[in-house]
Amino acid sequence: MFKKLDFSQMMLCEAVIDAMVDIRSDFPLSFVQNQLSLLVNKAQDYIGAEKNSNLKIKKLFELFYQEWKFRGASGTYNLSDVLWLDQVLKTREGTAISLSIILIHIANELKLTLMPIIFPTQLILRVGLVKDYDWLIDPFNGETLNTSILEAWLKGNIDSNAKLHEDDLDEATTISVIYKMLTTLKVALMEEKKMELALNVNRILLLINPNDPYEIRDRGLIYAQLDCEHVAINDLTYFVENCPEDLVSEMIKFQINIIKQKKITIH
């Protein structure tokens, strides 16, 4: 039985770890906690007696990306492997979100402020010591971003006429970062055909947002893969009834018909 996790009262890394413990029965909690403690201790030693907060942040980035070689994943890999924190701590390869979670945790322990921003193209970080978004960071490599780069990302990935708005750079809440990460993890697990794990992620997402028709749709799709047709039909029908204008609805209706035909064939 999943416990009701109050993510709003937790630090980001703690919340992610709690969620992953609930999702995976084999999640190595002690290993993750020990690795994080080790990184924090090494960072404290490396930064040492430095008094200037900006220089502390720079030294942390130097340590994280150059010495420890945390980086964005490359080559062929399962997306879920660069989201699970235990895997990221082992391989030092992650996504913008998983790398940020580890980096924010270390910064918090050093009394430094890094704030997550769910930018339309990826999660980015803002150093909380400066004003007017002067210090924005790409968590894949620690490089500094500016508004020109971010607007170019929007134009290249969203729309050629897209403009950067001030609220694009608002600090994200713990709950919104968790939701973003878990949604990405769920989709990855579904694509990797790890349906039991995907269902566990979906259950937590539905604890956060119980009536989300898209989460209920995905639960139905997962149950269909697990041959739980009765529950699948109920969930998929709920989605079609609540989102009739969605372009996916016609595909979901087709899926419902396939499940019904399968039931008739079996019985």
PDB file of C-alpha atoms in Angstrom:
ATOM      1  CA  MET A   1       0.000   0.000   0.000  1.00  0.00           C
ATOM      2  CA  PHE A   2       1.395   3.379  -0.973  1.00  0.00           C
ATOM      3  CA  LYS A   3       1.753   5.853   1.836  1.00  0.00           C
ATOM      4  CA  LYS A   4       0.397   9.365   1.356  1.00  0.00           C
ATOM      5  CA  LEU A   5       3.565  11.327   0.668  1.00  0.00           C
ATOM      6  CA  ASP A   6       3.364  15.006   1.588  1.00  0.00           C
ATOM      7  CA  PHE A   7       5.957  16.214  -0.898  1.00  0.00           C
ATOM      8  CA  SER A   8       5.214  19.872  -0.131  1.00  0.00           C
ATOM      9  CA  GLN A   9       6.758  19.438   3.336  1.00  0.00           C
ATOM     10  CA  MET A  10       9.932  17.727   2.091  1.00  0.00           C
ATOM     11  CA  MET A  11      13.194  18.846   0.604  1.00  0.00           C
ATOM     12  CA  LEU A  12      13.356  17.960  -3.084  1.00  0.00           C
ATOM     13  CA  CYS A  13      15.925  15.151  -2.873  1.00  0.00           C
ATOM     14  CA  GLU A  14      14.217  13.591   0.148  1.00  0.00           C
ATOM     15  CA  ALA A  15      10.897  13.633  -1.688  1.00  0.00           C
ATOM     16  CA  VAL A  16      12.358  11.969  -4.789  1.00  0.00           C
ATOM     17  CA  ILE A  17      14.046   9.268  -2.704  1.00  0.00           C
ATOM     18  CA  ASP A  18      10.807   8.555  -0.807  1.00  0.00           C
ATOM     19  CA  ALA A  19       8.941   8.213  -4.097  1.00  0.00           C
ATOM     20  CA  MET A  20      11.564   5.876  -5.563  1.00  0.00           C
ATOM     21  CA  VAL A  21      11.485   3.681  -2.456  1.00  0.00           C
ATOM     22  CA  ASP A  22       7.728   3.319  -2.977  1.00  0.00           C
ATOM     23  CA  ILE A  23       8.111   2.578  -6.688  1.00  0.00           C
ATOM     24  CA  ARG A  24      10.934   0.033  -6.560  1.00  0.00           C
ATOM     25  CA  SER A  25      11.102  -2.721  -3.954  1.00  0.00           C
ATOM     26  CA  ASP A  26      14.817  -3.102  -4.759  1.00  0.00           C
ATOM     27  CA  PHE A  27      15.676   0.594  -4.497  1.00  0.00           C
ATOM     28  CA  PRO A  28      18.967   0.698  -2.529  1.00  0.00           C
ATOM     29  CA  LEU A  29      18.103   3.387   0.019  1.00  0.00           C
ATOM     30  CA  SER A  30      21.231   2.979   2.169  1.00  0.00           C
ATOM     31  CA  PHE A  31      23.521   3.143  -0.876  1.00  0.00           C
ATOM     32  CA  VAL A  32      21.895   6.366  -2.111  1.00  0.00           C
ATOM     33  CA  GLN A  33      21.963   8.004   1.315  1.00  0.00           C
ATOM     34  CA  ASN A  34      25.613   7.007   1.848  1.00  0.00           C
ATOM     35  CA  GLN A  35      26.671   8.239  -1.588  1.00  0.00           C
ATOM     36  CA  LEU A  36      24.947  11.586  -1.067  1.00  0.00           C
ATOM     37  CA  SER A  37      26.570  11.982   2.369  1.00  0.00           C
ATOM     38  CA  LEU A  38      29.952  11.166   0.842  1.00  0.00           C
ATOM     39  CA  LEU A  39      29.502  13.779  -1.882  1.00  0.00           C
ATOM     40  CA  VAL A  40      28.429  16.410   0.653  1.00  0.00           C
ATOM     41  CA  ASN A  41      31.477  15.697   2.838  1.00  0.00           C
ATOM     42  CA  LYS A  42      33.839  15.886  -0.145  1.00  0.00           C
ATOM     43  CA  ALA A  43      32.230  19.155  -1.255  1.00  0.00           C
ATOM     44  CA  GLN A  44      32.645  20.643   2.214  1.00  0.00           C
ATOM     45  CA  ASP A  45      36.322  19.700   2.193  1.00  0.00           C
ATOM     46  CA  TYR A  46      36.841  21.047  -1.345  1.00  0.00           C
ATOM     47  CA  ILE A  47      35.151  24.388  -0.746  1.00  0.00           C
ATOM     48  CA  GLY A  48      36.807  24.650   2.639  1.00  0.00           C
ATOM     49  CA  ALA A  49      37.040  28.056   4.248  1.00  0.00           C
ATOM     50  CA  GLU A  50      35.895  30.008   1.170  1.00  0.00           C
ATOM     51  CA  LYS A  51      33.768  32.926   2.397  1.00  0.00           C
ATOM     52  CA  ASN A  52      32.399  34.367  -0.836  1.00  0.00           C
ATOM     53  CA  SER A  53      29.111  32.656  -1.712  1.00  0.00           C
ATOM     54  CA  ASN A  54      29.502  33.172  -5.464  1.00  0.00           C
ATOM     55  CA  LEU A  55      32.937  31.559  -5.380  1.00  0.00           C
ATOM     56  CA  LYS A  56      31.538  28.704  -3.302  1.00  0.00           C
ATOM     57  CA  ILE A  57      28.954  28.034  -6.008  1.00  0.00           C
ATOM     58  CA  LYS A  58      31.624  28.178  -8.733  1.00  0.00           C
ATOM     59  CA  LYS A  59      33.809  25.722  -6.830  1.00  0.00           C
ATOM     60  CA  LEU A  60      30.824  23.398  -6.363  1.00  0.00           C
ATOM     61  CA  PHE A  61      30.150  23.403 -10.108  1.00  0.00           C
ATOM     62  CA  GLU A  62      33.841  22.782 -10.789  1.00  0.00           C
ATOM     63  CA  LEU A  63      33.786  19.822  -8.427  1.00  0.00           C
ATOM     64  CA  PHE A  64      30.496  18.377  -9.671  1.00  0.00           C
ATOM     65  CA  TYR A  65      31.157  18.589 -13.412  1.00  0.00           C
ATOM     66  CA  GLN A  66      34.955  18.574 -13.794  1.00  0.00           C
ATOM     67  CA  GLU A  67      36.244  16.511 -10.868  1.00  0.00           C
ATOM     68  CA  TRP A  68      33.317  14.112 -10.374  1.00  0.00           C
ATOM     69  CA  LYS A  69      32.345  14.243 -14.068  1.00  0.00           C
ATOM     70  CA  PHE A  70      28.574  14.321 -13.642  1.00  0.00           C
ATOM     71  CA  ARG A  71      27.128  14.906 -17.112  1.00  0.00           C
ATOM     72  CA  GLY A  72      24.227  14.437 -19.455  1.00  0.00           C
ATOM     73  CA  ALA A  73      23.813  10.880 -20.707  1.00  0.00           C
ATOM     74  CA  SER A  74      25.130   9.997 -24.157  1.00  0.00           C
ATOM     75  CA  GLY A  75      25.043   6.996 -26.470  1.00  0.00           C
ATOM     76  CA  THR A  76      22.390   4.291 -26.178  1.00  0.00           C
ATOM     77  CA  TYR A  77      20.608   3.989 -22.845  1.00  0.00           C
ATOM     78  CA  ASN A  78      17.228   3.405 -21.243  1.00  0.00           C
ATOM     79  CA  LEU A  79      15.752   6.741 -20.182  1.00  0.00           C
ATOM     80  CA  SER A  80      14.715   5.285 -16.825  1.00  0.00           C
ATOM     81  CA  ASP A  81      18.368   4.489 -16.034  1.00  0.00           C
ATOM     82  CA  VAL A  82      19.286   8.190 -16.149  1.00  0.00           C
ATOM     83  CA  LEU A  83      16.370   9.082 -13.867  1.00  0.00           C
ATOM     84  CA  TRP A  84      16.782   6.547 -11.032  1.00  0.00           C
ATOM     85  CA  LEU A  85      19.010   8.285  -8.479  1.00  0.00           C
ATOM     86  CA  ASP A  86      20.950   5.121  -7.598  1.00  0.00           C
ATOM     87  CA  GLN A  87      21.893   4.645 -11.255  1.00  0.00           C
ATOM     88  CA  VAL A  88      22.851   8.307 -11.695  1.00  0.00           C
ATOM     89  CA  LEU A  89      25.082   8.149  -8.612  1.00  0.00           C
ATOM     90  CA  LYS A  90      26.791   5.020 -10.018  1.00  0.00           C
ATOM     91  CA  THR A  91      27.298   6.159 -13.619  1.00  0.00           C
ATOM     92  CA  ARG A  92      27.454   9.960 -13.088  1.00  0.00           C
ATOM     93  CA  GLU A  93      25.154  10.285 -16.126  1.00  0.00           C
ATOM     94  CA  GLY A  94      21.682  11.763 -15.832  1.00  0.00           C
ATOM     95  CA  THR A  95      18.972  14.021 -17.161  1.00  0.00           C
ATOM     96  CA  ALA A  96      18.564  17.704 -16.377  1.00  0.00           C
ATOM     97  CA  ILE A  97      16.166  16.794 -13.548  1.00  0.00           C
ATOM     98  CA  SER A  98      18.102  13.928 -11.956  1.00  0.00           C
ATOM     99  CA  LEU A  99      21.410  15.814 -12.059  1.00  0.00           C
ATOM    100  CA  SER A 100      19.704  18.916 -10.627  1.00  0.00           C
ATOM    101  CA  ILE A 101      18.201  16.976  -7.735  1.00  0.00           C
ATOM    102  CA  ILE A 102      21.634  15.739  -6.643  1.00  0.00           C
ATOM    103  CA  LEU A 103      23.294  19.120  -7.167  1.00  0.00           C
ATOM    104  CA  ILE A 104      20.536  21.014  -5.299  1.00  0.00           C
ATOM    105  CA  HIS A 105      20.855  18.583  -2.386  1.00  0.00           C
ATOM    106  CA  ILE A 106      24.608  19.161  -2.084  1.00  0.00           C
ATOM    107  CA  ALA A 107      24.138  22.937  -2.368  1.00  0.00           C
ATOM    108  CA  ASN A 108      21.458  22.900   0.356  1.00  0.00           C
ATOM    109  CA  GLU A 109      23.763  20.997   2.704  1.00  0.00           C
ATOM    110  CA  LEU A 110      26.431  23.653   2.070  1.00  0.00           C
ATOM    111  CA  LYS A 111      23.887  26.421   2.802  1.00  0.00           C
ATOM    112  CA  LEU A 112      23.942  27.534  -0.843  1.00  0.00           C
ATOM    113  CA  THR A 113      20.796  28.254  -2.822  1.00  0.00           C
ATOM    114  CA  LEU A 114      20.097  26.637  -6.179  1.00  0.00           C
ATOM    115  CA  MET A 115      16.529  26.946  -7.431  1.00  0.00           C
ATOM    116  CA  PRO A 116      14.940  24.675 -10.051  1.00  0.00           C
ATOM    117  CA  ILE A 117      13.104  26.266 -12.970  1.00  0.00           C
ATOM    118  CA  ILE A 118      10.888  24.143 -15.213  1.00  0.00           C
ATOM    119  CA  PHE A 119      11.723  25.896 -18.460  1.00  0.00           C
ATOM    120  CA  PRO A 120       9.584  24.852 -21.464  1.00  0.00           C
ATOM    121  CA  THR A 121      12.469  22.904 -23.029  1.00  0.00           C
ATOM    122  CA  GLN A 122      14.177  21.402 -19.951  1.00  0.00           C
ATOM    123  CA  LEU A 123      14.763  22.014 -16.269  1.00  0.00           C
ATOM    124  CA  ILE A 124      17.380  24.687 -15.559  1.00  0.00           C
ATOM    125  CA  LEU A 125      18.855  26.105 -12.354  1.00  0.00           C
ATOM    126  CA  ARG A 126      19.067  29.598 -10.942  1.00  0.00           C
ATOM    127  CA  VAL A 127      21.665  30.625  -8.415  1.00  0.00           C
ATOM    128  CA  GLY A 128      19.695  32.243  -5.619  1.00  0.00           C
ATOM    129  CA  LEU A 129      22.379  34.746  -4.647  1.00  0.00           C
ATOM    130  CA  VAL A 130      21.908  37.110  -7.567  1.00  0.00           C
ATOM    131  CA  LYS A 131      19.092  39.299  -8.828  1.00  0.00           C
ATOM    132  CA  ASP A 132      17.278  39.570 -12.151  1.00  0.00           C
ATOM    133  CA  TYR A 133      18.125  36.055 -13.357  1.00  0.00           C
ATOM    134  CA  ASP A 134      21.787  36.980 -13.900  1.00  0.00           C
ATOM    135  CA  TRP A 135      23.059  33.483 -13.122  1.00  0.00           C
ATOM    136  CA  LEU A 136      21.174  30.659 -14.809  1.00  0.00           C
ATOM    137  CA  ILE A 137      22.747  27.218 -15.179  1.00  0.00           C
ATOM    138  CA  ASP A 138      22.380  24.327 -17.607  1.00  0.00           C
ATOM    139  CA  PRO A 139      22.391  21.278 -15.276  1.00  0.00           C
ATOM    140  CA  PHE A 140      23.700  19.025 -18.059  1.00  0.00           C
ATOM    141  CA  ASN A 141      27.133  20.672 -17.932  1.00  0.00           C
ATOM    142  CA  GLY A 142      27.139  23.534 -15.401  1.00  0.00           C
ATOM    143  CA  GLU A 143      27.507  26.179 -18.083  1.00  0.00           C
ATOM    144  CA  THR A 144      25.971  29.617 -17.619  1.00  0.00           C
ATOM    145  CA  LEU A 145      22.881  30.458 -19.662  1.00  0.00           C
ATOM    146  CA  ASN A 146      21.506  33.843 -20.655  1.00  0.00           C
ATOM    147  CA  THR A 147      18.164  35.048 -21.937  1.00  0.00           C
ATOM    148  CA  SER A 148      19.390  35.025 -25.550  1.00  0.00           C
ATOM    149  CA  ILE A 149      20.254  31.328 -25.328  1.00  0.00           C
ATOM    150  CA  LEU A 150      16.931  30.527 -23.659  1.00  0.00           C
ATOM    151  CA  GLU A 151      14.950  32.398 -26.313  1.00  0.00           C
ATOM    152  CA  ALA A 152      16.877  30.511 -29.007  1.00  0.00           C
ATOM    153  CA  TRP A 153      15.906  27.240 -27.272  1.00  0.00           C
ATOM    154  CA  LEU A 154      12.250  28.298 -27.369  1.00  0.00           C
ATOM    155  CA  LYS A 155      12.419  29.235 -31.041  1.00  0.00           C
ATOM    156  CA  GLY A 156      14.189  26.011 -31.956  1.00  0.00           C
ATOM    157  CA  ASN A 157      12.060  23.632 -29.886  1.00  0.00           C
ATOM    158  CA  ILE A 158       8.655  25.257 -29.424  1.00  0.00           C
ATOM    159  CA  ASP A 159       7.877  27.831 -32.103  1.00  0.00           C
ATOM    160  CA  SER A 160       9.939  30.120 -34.332  1.00  0.00           C
ATOM    161  CA  ASN A 161       7.928  33.089 -33.016  1.00  0.00           C
ATOM    162  CA  ALA A 162       8.212  32.121 -29.343  1.00  0.00           C
ATOM    163  CA  LYS A 163       9.218  34.829 -26.885  1.00  0.00           C
ATOM    164  CA  LEU A 164      10.808  34.490 -23.473  1.00  0.00           C
ATOM    165  CA  HIS A 165       8.422  35.567 -20.708  1.00  0.00           C
ATOM    166  CA  GLU A 166       9.302  36.424 -17.138  1.00  0.00           C
ATOM    167  CA  ASP A 167       7.167  33.601 -15.738  1.00  0.00           C
ATOM    168  CA  ASP A 168       9.205  31.105 -17.813  1.00  0.00           C
ATOM    169  CA  LEU A 169      11.905  31.698 -15.194  1.00  0.00           C
ATOM    170  CA  ASP A 170       9.786  31.315 -12.052  1.00  0.00           C
ATOM    171  CA  GLU A 171      11.135  29.028  -9.349  1.00  0.00           C
ATOM    172  CA  ALA A 172       9.450  25.620  -9.460  1.00  0.00           C
ATOM    173  CA  THR A 173       7.899  24.089  -6.362  1.00  0.00           C
ATOM    174  CA  THR A 174       9.052  20.728  -5.031  1.00  0.00           C
ATOM    175  CA  ILE A 175       5.741  19.176  -6.025  1.00  0.00           C
ATOM    176  CA  SER A 176       5.974  20.432  -9.624  1.00  0.00           C
ATOM    177  CA  VAL A 177       9.538  19.100 -10.052  1.00  0.00           C
ATOM    178  CA  ILE A 178       8.500  15.737  -8.565  1.00  0.00           C
ATOM    179  CA  TYR A 179       5.483  15.587 -10.882  1.00  0.00           C
ATOM    180  CA  LYS A 180       7.631  16.411 -13.918  1.00  0.00           C
ATOM    181  CA  MET A 181      10.218  13.797 -13.030  1.00  0.00           C
ATOM    182  CA  LEU A 182       7.707  11.056 -12.251  1.00  0.00           C
ATOM    183  CA  THR A 183       5.751  11.740 -15.435  1.00  0.00           C
ATOM    184  CA  THR A 184       8.952  11.361 -17.475  1.00  0.00           C
ATOM    185  CA  LEU A 185       9.851   8.189 -15.550  1.00  0.00           C
ATOM    186  CA  LYS A 186       6.392   6.688 -16.111  1.00  0.00           C
ATOM    187  CA  VAL A 187       6.539   7.286 -19.867  1.00  0.00           C
ATOM    188  CA  ALA A 188      10.045   5.795 -20.017  1.00  0.00           C
ATOM    189  CA  LEU A 189       8.969   2.682 -18.122  1.00  0.00           C
ATOM    190  CA  MET A 190       5.925   2.238 -20.360  1.00  0.00           C
ATOM    191  CA  GLU A 191       8.146   2.441 -23.453  1.00  0.00           C
ATOM    192  CA  GLU A 192      10.551  -0.048 -21.862  1.00  0.00           C
ATOM    193  CA  LYS A 193       7.588  -2.414 -21.185  1.00  0.00           C
ATOM    194  CA  LYS A 194       8.237  -2.314 -17.422  1.00  0.00           C
ATOM    195  CA  MET A 195       4.529  -2.077 -16.724  1.00  0.00           C
ATOM    196  CA  GLU A 196       4.452  -2.997 -13.031  1.00  0.00           C
ATOM    197  CA  LEU A 197       6.951  -0.230 -12.252  1.00  0.00           C
ATOM    198  CA  ALA A 198       5.075   2.181 -14.533  1.00  0.00           C
ATOM    199  CA  LEU A 199       1.882   1.395 -12.619  1.00  0.00           C
ATOM    200  CA  ASN A 200       3.645   2.164  -9.317  1.00  0.00           C
ATOM    201  CA  VAL A 201       4.730   5.559 -10.667  1.00  0.00           C
ATOM    202  CA  ASN A 202       1.228   6.211 -11.970  1.00  0.00           C
ATOM    203  CA  ARG A 203      -0.235   5.481  -8.518  1.00  0.00           C
ATOM    204  CA  ILE A 204       1.933   8.181  -6.946  1.00  0.00           C
ATOM    205  CA  LEU A 205       1.024  10.659  -9.699  1.00  0.00           C
ATOM    206  CA  LEU A 206      -2.648   9.955  -8.992  1.00  0.00           C
ATOM    207  CA  LEU A 207      -2.057  10.589  -5.277  1.00  0.00           C
ATOM    208  CA  ILE A 208      -0.783  14.029  -6.280  1.00  0.00           C
ATOM    209  CA  ASN A 209      -3.528  14.709  -8.826  1.00  0.00           C
ATOM    210  CA  PRO A 210      -6.337  12.163  -8.301  1.00  0.00           C
ATOM    211  CA  ASN A 211      -8.709  13.220 -11.098  1.00  0.00           C
ATOM    212  CA  ASP A 212      -6.226  13.882 -13.889  1.00  0.00           C
ATOM    213  CA  PRO A 213      -7.852  12.233 -16.948  1.00  0.00           C
ATOM    214  CA  TYR A 214      -4.458  11.810 -18.619  1.00  0.00           C
ATOM    215  CA  GLU A 215      -3.079   9.884 -15.657  1.00  0.00           C
ATOM    216  CA  ILE A 216      -6.251   7.800 -15.556  1.00  0.00           C
ATOM    217  CA  ARG A 217      -5.842   7.152 -19.300  1.00  0.00           C
ATOM    218  CA  ASP A 218      -2.257   6.012 -18.776  1.00  0.00           C
ATOM    219  CA  ARG A 219      -3.364   3.744 -15.937  1.00  0.00           C
ATOM    220  CA  GLY A 220      -5.842   2.210 -18.358  1.00  0.00           C
ATOM    221  CA  LEU A 221      -3.152   1.693 -21.000  1.00  0.00           C
ATOM    222  CA  ILE A 222      -0.879   0.070 -18.419  1.00  0.00           C
ATOM    223  CA  TYR A 223      -3.669  -2.210 -17.172  1.00  0.00           C
ATOM    224  CA  ALA A 224      -4.395  -3.214 -20.776  1.00  0.00           C
ATOM    225  CA  GLN A 225      -0.759  -4.317 -21.127  1.00  0.00           C
ATOM    226  CA  LEU A 226      -1.102  -6.251 -17.862  1.00  0.00           C
ATOM    227  CA  ASP A 227      -4.257  -8.011 -19.175  1.00  0.00           C
ATOM    228  CA  CYS A 228      -6.519  -6.342 -16.601  1.00  0.00           C
ATOM    229  CA  GLU A 229      -9.158  -5.535 -19.198  1.00  0.00           C
ATOM    230  CA  HIS A 230     -12.046  -4.582 -16.915  1.00  0.00           C
ATOM    231  CA  VAL A 231     -10.094  -1.843 -15.131  1.00  0.00           C
ATOM    232  CA  ALA A 232      -8.500  -0.754 -18.404  1.00  0.00           C
ATOM    233  CA  ILE A 233     -11.869  -0.194 -20.096  1.00  0.00           C
ATOM    234  CA  ASN A 234     -13.164   1.844 -17.152  1.00  0.00           C
ATOM    235  CA  ASP A 235     -10.109   4.112 -17.162  1.00  0.00           C
ATOM    236  CA  LEU A 236      -9.961   4.540 -20.936  1.00  0.00           C
ATOM    237  CA  THR A 237     -13.686   5.275 -21.087  1.00  0.00           C
ATOM    238  CA  TYR A 238     -13.259   7.897 -18.344  1.00  0.00           C
ATOM    239  CA  PHE A 239     -10.628   9.627 -20.471  1.00  0.00           C
ATOM    240  CA  VAL A 240     -12.766   9.614 -23.632  1.00  0.00           C
ATOM    241  CA  GLU A 241     -15.754  11.007 -21.725  1.00  0.00           C
ATOM    242  CA  ASN A 242     -13.706  13.755 -20.054  1.00  0.00           C
ATOM    243  CA  CYS A 243     -11.483  14.701 -22.995  1.00  0.00           C
ATOM    244  CA  PRO A 244     -13.686  14.211 -26.093  1.00  0.00           C
ATOM    245  CA  GLU A 245     -11.897  16.981 -28.000  1.00  0.00           C
ATOM    246  CA  ASP A 246      -8.427  15.535 -27.449  1.00  0.00           C
ATOM    247  CA  LEU A 247      -6.940  14.181 -30.663  1.00  0.00           C
ATOM    248  CA  VAL A 248      -5.895  11.005 -28.826  1.00  0.00           C
ATOM    249  CA  SER A 249      -9.520  10.185 -27.943  1.00  0.00           C
ATOM    250  CA  GLU A 250     -10.188   8.471 -31.285  1.00  0.00           C
ATOM    251  CA  MET A 251      -7.156   6.231 -30.782  1.00  0.00           C
ATOM    252  CA  ILE A 252      -8.317   5.422 -27.259  1.00  0.00           C
ATOM    253  CA  LYS A 253     -11.791   4.499 -28.567  1.00  0.00           C
ATOM    254  CA  PHE A 254     -10.079   2.116 -30.994  1.00  0.00           C
ATOM    255  CA  GLN A 255      -8.110   0.637 -28.085  1.00  0.00           C
ATOM    256  CA  ILE A 256     -11.329   0.146 -26.114  1.00  0.00           C
ATOM    257  CA  ASN A 257     -12.875  -1.725 -29.043  1.00  0.00           C
ATOM    258  CA  ILE A 258      -9.821  -3.987 -29.324  1.00  0.00           C
ATOM    259  CA  ILE A 259     -10.095  -4.847 -25.620  1.00  0.00           C
ATOM    260  CA  LYS A 260     -13.834  -5.553 -25.941  1.00  0.00           C
ATOM    261  CA  GLN A 261     -13.244  -7.795 -28.959  1.00  0.00           C
ATOM    262  CA  LYS A 262     -10.523  -9.619 -27.059  1.00  0.00           C
ATOM    263  CA  LYS A 263     -12.910 -10.252 -24.176  1.00  0.00           C
ATOM    264  CA  ILE A 264     -15.566 -11.591 -26.566  1.00  0.00           C
ATOM    265  CA  THR A 265     -13.001 -13.891 -28.213  1.00  0.00           C
ATOM    266  CA  ILE A 266     -11.804 -15.222 -24.847  1.00  0.00           C
ATOM    267  CA  HIS A 267     -15.293 -15.819 -23.492  1.00  0.00           C
TER     268      HIS A 267
END
